[in-house]
C-alpha cells in the first residue's frame, strides 16, 4: 500500500472509481504514517462514494478500534462482515471485539458462524463455549462442546471443560462423572 501512486498521478480523477481509489490509497498512507484522524476522514469519504465496500468499512473499524471508539468500530465491523459474509477474518475480529465489549451472546453467535466455515478449528468452538458460559447459556455451551468432542475426540482438556460447565450449572452428579 505504501508504494501506491499519489492521487494526482491517477488518470481521470473525475470518475467515482478513480476518486475512490485515490482516496482509499490516501487513507492507507495516512494510516501508515500514524495520522489516524486523517485516515478516518479519507475512509469516511470513500464510504460516501461507495457505501458497500467491505474493505473500507473494515479499515474504519480498525481505526475506530485503535481510537477506543468500540461502538463505531462495531458498526463498521458488522457492515464489513455483512458485505462479505464469506470473510472469516472479519467475523473473527468481530467476535473478539464483542468479547472485549462483554457482549458475550453476540460473540458466541459469531464463533458459531466461524465453526460452520472451519469445523476443525478448536479455538472457534472454545470461543463459542466460553461466551455462552459467560451469558449462562450452559446447554448451548455443552452442545457445542459435544460437537467439538465428536470432531476431535475425547481428551483431558475437553473433559475438564465439561466438568467446569456442569459445576457452573450446579449439576454436581454430572460433574463428578
PDB file of C-alpha atoms in Angstrom, residues 4-167:
ATOM      1  CA  UNK A   4       0.725   3.263  -4.345  1.00  0.00           C
ATOM      2  CA  UNK A   5       0.823   6.169  -6.790  1.00  0.00           C
ATOM      3  CA  UNK A   6      -0.013   9.620  -5.480  1.00  0.00           C
ATOM      4  CA  UNK A   7      -3.631  10.620  -6.114  1.00  0.00           C
ATOM      5  CA  UNK A   8      -2.577  13.390  -8.520  1.00  0.00           C
ATOM      6  CA  UNK A   9      -0.978  10.839 -10.841  1.00  0.00           C
ATOM      7  CA  UNK A  10      -4.113   8.712 -11.232  1.00  0.00           C
ATOM      8  CA  UNK A  11      -5.793   9.246 -14.587  1.00  0.00           C
ATOM      9  CA  UNK A  12      -9.333  10.627 -14.914  1.00  0.00           C
ATOM     10  CA  UNK A  13      -9.767  11.778 -11.313  1.00  0.00           C
ATOM     11  CA  UNK A  14     -13.387  12.785 -12.023  1.00  0.00           C
ATOM     12  CA  UNK A  15     -14.627   9.222 -12.230  1.00  0.00           C
ATOM     13  CA  UNK A  16     -16.080   7.876  -8.990  1.00  0.00           C
ATOM     14  CA  UNK A  17     -13.955   4.726  -9.212  1.00  0.00           C
ATOM     15  CA  UNK A  18     -10.700   6.659  -9.567  1.00  0.00           C
ATOM     16  CA  UNK A  19     -11.755   9.096  -6.875  1.00  0.00           C
ATOM     17  CA  UNK A  20     -12.492   6.156  -4.599  1.00  0.00           C
ATOM     18  CA  UNK A  21      -9.129   4.518  -5.320  1.00  0.00           C
ATOM     19  CA  UNK A  22      -7.213   7.753  -4.798  1.00  0.00           C
ATOM     20  CA  UNK A  23      -8.991   8.481  -1.520  1.00  0.00           C
ATOM     21  CA  UNK A  24      -8.612   4.894  -0.311  1.00  0.00           C
ATOM     22  CA  UNK A  25      -4.879   4.922  -1.063  1.00  0.00           C
ATOM     23  CA  UNK A  26      -4.522   8.255   0.709  1.00  0.00           C
ATOM     24  CA  UNK A  27      -6.294   6.744   3.713  1.00  0.00           C
ATOM     25  CA  UNK A  28      -3.828   3.862   3.723  1.00  0.00           C
ATOM     26  CA  UNK A  29      -0.910   6.297   3.523  1.00  0.00           C
ATOM     27  CA  UNK A  30      -2.290   8.330   6.434  1.00  0.00           C
ATOM     28  CA  UNK A  31      -2.765   5.156   8.448  1.00  0.00           C
ATOM     29  CA  UNK A  32       0.817   4.059   7.741  1.00  0.00           C
ATOM     30  CA  UNK A  33       2.286   7.377   8.909  1.00  0.00           C
ATOM     31  CA  UNK A  34       0.111   7.311  12.026  1.00  0.00           C
ATOM     32  CA  UNK A  35      -2.312  10.086  11.096  1.00  0.00           C
ATOM     33  CA  UNK A  36      -5.401   8.157  12.188  1.00  0.00           C
ATOM     34  CA  UNK A  37      -7.715  11.186  12.219  1.00  0.00           C
ATOM     35  CA  UNK A  38      -6.928  11.973   8.588  1.00  0.00           C
ATOM     36  CA  UNK A  39      -7.136   8.287   7.628  1.00  0.00           C
ATOM     37  CA  UNK A  40     -10.625   8.154   9.162  1.00  0.00           C
ATOM     38  CA  UNK A  41     -11.626  11.219   7.125  1.00  0.00           C
ATOM     39  CA  UNK A  42     -10.293   9.608   3.958  1.00  0.00           C
ATOM     40  CA  UNK A  43     -12.083   6.315   4.552  1.00  0.00           C
ATOM     41  CA  UNK A  44     -15.323   8.091   5.502  1.00  0.00           C
ATOM     42  CA  UNK A  45     -15.055   9.914   2.153  1.00  0.00           C
ATOM     43  CA  UNK A  46     -14.666   6.510   0.466  1.00  0.00           C
ATOM     44  CA  UNK A  47     -17.875   5.342   2.162  1.00  0.00           C
ATOM     45  CA  UNK A  48     -19.710   8.337   0.719  1.00  0.00           C
ATOM     46  CA  UNK A  49     -18.512   7.291  -2.755  1.00  0.00           C
ATOM     47  CA  UNK A  50     -19.098   3.547  -2.299  1.00  0.00           C
ATOM     48  CA  UNK A  51     -21.051   2.636   0.848  1.00  0.00           C
ATOM     49  CA  UNK A  52     -20.880  -1.077   0.030  1.00  0.00           C
ATOM     50  CA  UNK A  53     -17.100  -1.510   0.077  1.00  0.00           C
ATOM     51  CA  UNK A  54     -16.321  -4.052   2.789  1.00  0.00           C
ATOM     52  CA  UNK A  55     -12.587  -3.265   2.920  1.00  0.00           C
ATOM     53  CA  UNK A  56     -13.276   0.403   3.660  1.00  0.00           C
ATOM     54  CA  UNK A  57     -15.687  -0.485   6.457  1.00  0.00           C
ATOM     55  CA  UNK A  58     -13.117  -2.864   7.896  1.00  0.00           C
ATOM     56  CA  UNK A  59     -10.368  -0.222   7.700  1.00  0.00           C
ATOM     57  CA  UNK A  60     -12.640   2.223   9.524  1.00  0.00           C
ATOM     58  CA  UNK A  61     -13.447  -0.416  12.132  1.00  0.00           C
ATOM     59  CA  UNK A  62      -9.760  -0.980  12.826  1.00  0.00           C
ATOM     60  CA  UNK A  63      -9.063   2.744  13.070  1.00  0.00           C
ATOM     61  CA  UNK A  64     -12.010   3.402  15.376  1.00  0.00           C
ATOM     62  CA  UNK A  65     -10.934   0.449  17.487  1.00  0.00           C
ATOM     63  CA  UNK A  66      -7.457   1.969  17.801  1.00  0.00           C
ATOM     64  CA  UNK A  67      -9.071   5.262  18.815  1.00  0.00           C
ATOM     65  CA  UNK A  68     -11.081   3.493  21.534  1.00  0.00           C
ATOM     66  CA  UNK A  69     -14.437   4.052  19.841  1.00  0.00           C
ATOM     67  CA  UNK A  70     -15.712   0.487  20.163  1.00  0.00           C
ATOM     68  CA  UNK A  71     -19.333   1.277  19.326  1.00  0.00           C
ATOM     69  CA  UNK A  72     -18.439   2.888  15.990  1.00  0.00           C
ATOM     70  CA  UNK A  73     -15.880   0.149  15.308  1.00  0.00           C
ATOM     71  CA  UNK A  74     -18.577  -2.473  15.883  1.00  0.00           C
ATOM     72  CA  UNK A  75     -20.914  -0.827  13.374  1.00  0.00           C
ATOM     73  CA  UNK A  76     -18.259  -0.842  10.661  1.00  0.00           C
ATOM     74  CA  UNK A  77     -17.131  -4.377  11.511  1.00  0.00           C
ATOM     75  CA  UNK A  78     -20.731  -5.584  11.268  1.00  0.00           C
ATOM     76  CA  UNK A  79     -21.117  -3.874   7.895  1.00  0.00           C
ATOM     77  CA  UNK A  80     -17.877  -5.381   6.574  1.00  0.00           C
ATOM     78  CA  UNK A  81     -18.960  -8.856   7.674  1.00  0.00           C
ATOM     79  CA  UNK A  82     -22.417  -8.366   6.178  1.00  0.00           C
ATOM     80  CA  UNK A  83     -20.992  -7.107   2.874  1.00  0.00           C
ATOM     81  CA  UNK A  84     -18.549 -10.026   2.618  1.00  0.00           C
ATOM     82  CA  UNK A  85     -20.204 -12.881   4.530  1.00  0.00           C
ATOM     83  CA  UNK A  86     -17.551 -15.413   3.451  1.00  0.00           C
ATOM     84  CA  UNK A  87     -14.726 -13.425   5.031  1.00  0.00           C
ATOM     85  CA  UNK A  88     -13.882 -15.317   8.215  1.00  0.00           C
ATOM     86  CA  UNK A  89     -11.243 -12.755   9.186  1.00  0.00           C
ATOM     87  CA  UNK A  90     -13.927 -10.070   9.587  1.00  0.00           C
ATOM     88  CA  UNK A  91     -16.050 -12.426  11.669  1.00  0.00           C
ATOM     89  CA  UNK A  92     -13.119 -13.407  13.862  1.00  0.00           C
ATOM     90  CA  UNK A  93     -12.246  -9.787  14.549  1.00  0.00           C
ATOM     91  CA  UNK A  94     -15.890  -9.044  15.285  1.00  0.00           C
ATOM     92  CA  UNK A  95     -16.229 -11.995  17.665  1.00  0.00           C
ATOM     93  CA  UNK A  96     -13.215 -10.879  19.698  1.00  0.00           C
ATOM     94  CA  UNK A  97     -14.392  -7.266  19.630  1.00  0.00           C
ATOM     95  CA  UNK A  98     -17.680  -8.385  21.175  1.00  0.00           C
ATOM     96  CA  UNK A  99     -15.791 -10.323  23.838  1.00  0.00           C
ATOM     97  CA  UNK A 100     -13.947  -7.102  24.723  1.00  0.00           C
ATOM     98  CA  UNK A 101     -17.289  -5.298  24.957  1.00  0.00           C
ATOM     99  CA  UNK A 102     -18.675  -8.086  27.146  1.00  0.00           C
ATOM    100  CA  UNK A 103     -21.378  -8.778  24.560  1.00  0.00           C
ATOM    101  CA  UNK A 104     -20.978 -12.500  25.016  1.00  0.00           C
ATOM    102  CA  UNK A 105     -24.103 -13.644  23.189  1.00  0.00           C
ATOM    103  CA  UNK A 106     -23.083 -11.775  20.014  1.00  0.00           C
ATOM    104  CA  UNK A 107     -19.536 -13.121  20.319  1.00  0.00           C
ATOM    105  CA  UNK A 108     -20.822 -16.684  20.729  1.00  0.00           C
ATOM    106  CA  UNK A 109     -23.019 -16.349  17.647  1.00  0.00           C
ATOM    107  CA  UNK A 110     -20.078 -15.200  15.537  1.00  0.00           C
ATOM    108  CA  UNK A 111     -17.924 -18.046  16.832  1.00  0.00           C
ATOM    109  CA  UNK A 112     -20.712 -20.428  15.830  1.00  0.00           C
ATOM    110  CA  UNK A 113     -20.698 -18.955  12.324  1.00  0.00           C
ATOM    111  CA  UNK A 114     -16.951 -19.493  12.205  1.00  0.00           C
ATOM    112  CA  UNK A 115     -17.366 -23.140  13.240  1.00  0.00           C
ATOM    113  CA  UNK A 116     -19.524 -23.647  10.157  1.00  0.00           C
ATOM    114  CA  UNK A 117     -16.720 -22.337   7.936  1.00  0.00           C
ATOM    115  CA  UNK A 118     -13.951 -24.290   9.696  1.00  0.00           C
ATOM    116  CA  UNK A 119     -15.149 -27.318  11.623  1.00  0.00           C
ATOM    117  CA  UNK A 120     -11.593 -28.253  12.643  1.00  0.00           C
ATOM    118  CA  UNK A 121     -10.649 -25.033  14.459  1.00  0.00           C
ATOM    119  CA  UNK A 122     -10.968 -25.815  18.178  1.00  0.00           C
ATOM    120  CA  UNK A 123     -10.477 -22.129  19.035  1.00  0.00           C
ATOM    121  CA  UNK A 124     -13.813 -21.290  17.399  1.00  0.00           C
ATOM    122  CA  UNK A 125     -15.571 -23.977  19.427  1.00  0.00           C
ATOM    123  CA  UNK A 126     -13.939 -22.798  22.642  1.00  0.00           C
ATOM    124  CA  UNK A 127     -14.839 -19.203  21.826  1.00  0.00           C
ATOM    125  CA  UNK A 128     -18.489 -20.152  21.464  1.00  0.00           C
ATOM    126  CA  UNK A 129     -18.415 -22.355  24.581  1.00  0.00           C
ATOM    127  CA  UNK A 130     -16.787 -19.725  26.791  1.00  0.00           C
ATOM    128  CA  UNK A 131     -19.069 -16.945  25.597  1.00  0.00           C
ATOM    129  CA  UNK A 132     -22.224 -18.998  26.049  1.00  0.00           C
ATOM    130  CA  UNK A 133     -20.988 -19.862  29.541  1.00  0.00           C
ATOM    131  CA  UNK A 134     -20.463 -16.151  30.265  1.00  0.00           C
ATOM    132  CA  UNK A 135     -24.113 -15.449  29.443  1.00  0.00           C
ATOM    133  CA  UNK A 136     -25.173 -18.540  31.402  1.00  0.00           C
ATOM    134  CA  UNK A 137     -26.441 -20.443  28.380  1.00  0.00           C
ATOM    135  CA  UNK A 138     -24.860 -23.653  29.558  1.00  0.00           C
ATOM    136  CA  UNK A 139     -26.989 -26.011  27.453  1.00  0.00           C
ATOM    137  CA  UNK A 140     -25.739 -24.308  24.286  1.00  0.00           C
ATOM    138  CA  UNK A 141     -22.167 -24.402  25.581  1.00  0.00           C
ATOM    139  CA  UNK A 142     -22.455 -28.134  26.292  1.00  0.00           C
ATOM    140  CA  UNK A 143     -23.976 -28.819  22.884  1.00  0.00           C
ATOM    141  CA  UNK A 144     -21.028 -27.119  21.179  1.00  0.00           C
ATOM    142  CA  UNK A 145     -18.553 -28.885  23.461  1.00  0.00           C
ATOM    143  CA  UNK A 146     -20.103 -32.224  22.490  1.00  0.00           C
ATOM    144  CA  UNK A 147     -19.730 -31.292  18.810  1.00  0.00           C
ATOM    145  CA  UNK A 148     -16.077 -30.463  19.469  1.00  0.00           C
ATOM    146  CA  UNK A 149     -15.553 -33.826  21.176  1.00  0.00           C
ATOM    147  CA  UNK A 150     -17.174 -35.555  18.187  1.00  0.00           C
ATOM    148  CA  UNK A 151     -14.838 -33.646  15.872  1.00  0.00           C
ATOM    149  CA  UNK A 152     -11.578 -34.016  17.817  1.00  0.00           C
ATOM    150  CA  UNK A 153     -12.167 -36.944  20.150  1.00  0.00           C
ATOM    151  CA  UNK A 154     -12.102 -37.105  23.945  1.00  0.00           C
ATOM    152  CA  UNK A 155      -9.191 -35.596  25.780  1.00  0.00           C
ATOM    153  CA  UNK A 156      -8.432 -34.246  29.225  1.00  0.00           C
ATOM    154  CA  UNK A 157      -8.947 -30.594  28.277  1.00  0.00           C
ATOM    155  CA  UNK A 158     -12.421 -31.216  26.885  1.00  0.00           C
ATOM    156  CA  UNK A 159     -13.389 -33.379  29.875  1.00  0.00           C
ATOM    157  CA  UNK A 160     -12.228 -30.616  32.247  1.00  0.00           C
ATOM    158  CA  UNK A 161     -14.302 -28.121  30.283  1.00  0.00           C
ATOM    159  CA  UNK A 162     -17.356 -30.356  30.568  1.00  0.00           C
ATOM    160  CA  UNK A 163     -16.728 -30.643  34.326  1.00  0.00           C
ATOM    161  CA  UNK A 164     -16.477 -26.847  34.584  1.00  0.00           C
ATOM    162  CA  UNK A 165     -19.770 -26.358  32.764  1.00  0.00           C
ATOM    163  CA  UNK A 166     -21.582 -28.893  34.945  1.00  0.00           C
ATOM    164  CA  UNK A 167     -20.229 -27.193  38.076  1.00  0.00           C
TER     165      UNK A 167
END
